[in-house]
Structure formats: C-alpha cells, structure tokens
Amino acid sequence: MKLSGEYRLATKPDAIKRYFENPDLFKRCLPGCSAIETLHPGNYLATVTRINGTMEETQYLFKYTPGEDKNAFTMSWRGTDSSNLMSHGEHQIRLLQNGKTTILAHHSSVELTKRGKECAIDPGKIMTPLTHLFENIVDQLKNDPDKTDVKDEGLLAKAEDAVVEMEHEAEEAAATGFLGGVQMWGWIAFGILILVLIFVFE
C-alpha cells in the first residue's frame, strides 16, 4: 500500500527535519504514541496504540536514515509483534526550499502482516495514521515557539534600528532650529516612531 503527499510550510528545511531527528518532537506527532525510547542516534522504539480499534498498545522500531543530500531522508519502521496488522514501512521524504517556504514531499509505503491481510481491514484505517503524522507536524510547526521568537526578534531589531536613526536625524535638525527647534522635533520624532512601529509589526 502506498501514499504520497505534499505540504507547503512557511519555514526552513532544518525546522522540519528536527521533527524526525529529535525523538521527543517525533513523539508529539506520531499518532497514538505514548512513549518513545532512543536506542541509539536515529533509532527509536515507540509504544503506540494498535489500529484495530482497541486500546491495546504495541511497539515499532523507527530508523532515521539521511539521504544523498541534506534535505532528503527516509524514516523507516517495523513492528516488533507478529500480531500487528502492519509489518513494516517507510516514508521517503524530500524538502524543497522555495523562497521563504519549504515543500515537504513524502512517498510512504506500508506492508501488512499475514494477519493484517487476513483481517481485510479498511485500507483507509491503515493509511490514516500515516497522513496524521504529517498533518501533526504541520500543526506543530504552525505553533512552534522557536520560529515565532526568531521572527519577533527580527521585527524588534528593525524597529530599534529605525528609532535610533530617527533620533539622530531629529537631533541634527533640532540643533539648526529648523521647524521650531528641539520641542517641535520631539513631537515629530514621536509621530514618526508610531508610524514605524505600525509598519514593522503589520
């Protein structure tokens, strides 16, 4: 069984990759995951809820494998229990930066166990966790505080630079007595500051 998809995200490739490289971040996005253990770098043992509709849990081994270039990698997985419906599978992922956005493209595949094939379970029920993994990553990135902080710092730096430059110009103009001297230029500077802040934080 195979599934492909694309997502366009307003972030850099490295911000997306860390959700696969960092086991704690990966746990947040992996559907039904209650615990994750790092066996060694890039290899995790995840405890997840079975997809058979019960509240039983099982475990899968996940492996992160870098690709030929830094923005391509594979996340493969296999079950540890023969009673699982899914035997193994993988997500082949490529991140394509396009200006200020990144396209996350994935090609996913799943192999069922003998029991999984005999159960004739709805294919949509099997593919749903795969889709939800990427949807959860997208949601996490939209609310990523690290990304927001970086953006805010950049905006504040722009505002601070504009204010300093404006203060220097006002001081020079006030010294010449142009437009009423220091007091008038104080009010002009204050008005320009408000306009700058509105423009920067718009």
C-alpha angles and dihedrals in degrees: 000000000000137000132182132186147156134218128188113214131185094230143077125276093249091059089057096043093058090065087067098035096048112067094204092054091043090053091056091058103036106099114244094002113151099169141009131193128195108226091181133327110312094007121098136177108213128193110212140169115262117250093228093094097258126110091241118126133220136175135246131189114228125196127192112208121184117228132223091282129033095254097054126073144144129234107198128180143183135188124250096205125067089212091067117109092222119058104186143322146161145223115222104201133190126182116206116191114214112179109296093348136069126214113219107204121183137182110195131187134187132196118201125218120240088262091050091054093047092051091061088212118186107274089220090061090055096047096044095079089052092053092044091055091064094038089053091051090051091051092048092051092051089057097035106139092200092060092046092050093053091051093048092049090054092050093048091050090054091050093047092050091049092050094049092049091047092050092054092050092048092050092051093048093046091053090060093050092240114162095001104318132256101344095050092046089051090061092043091051091050091052093049090048091057091050092049093051092048091051096046097046097040 
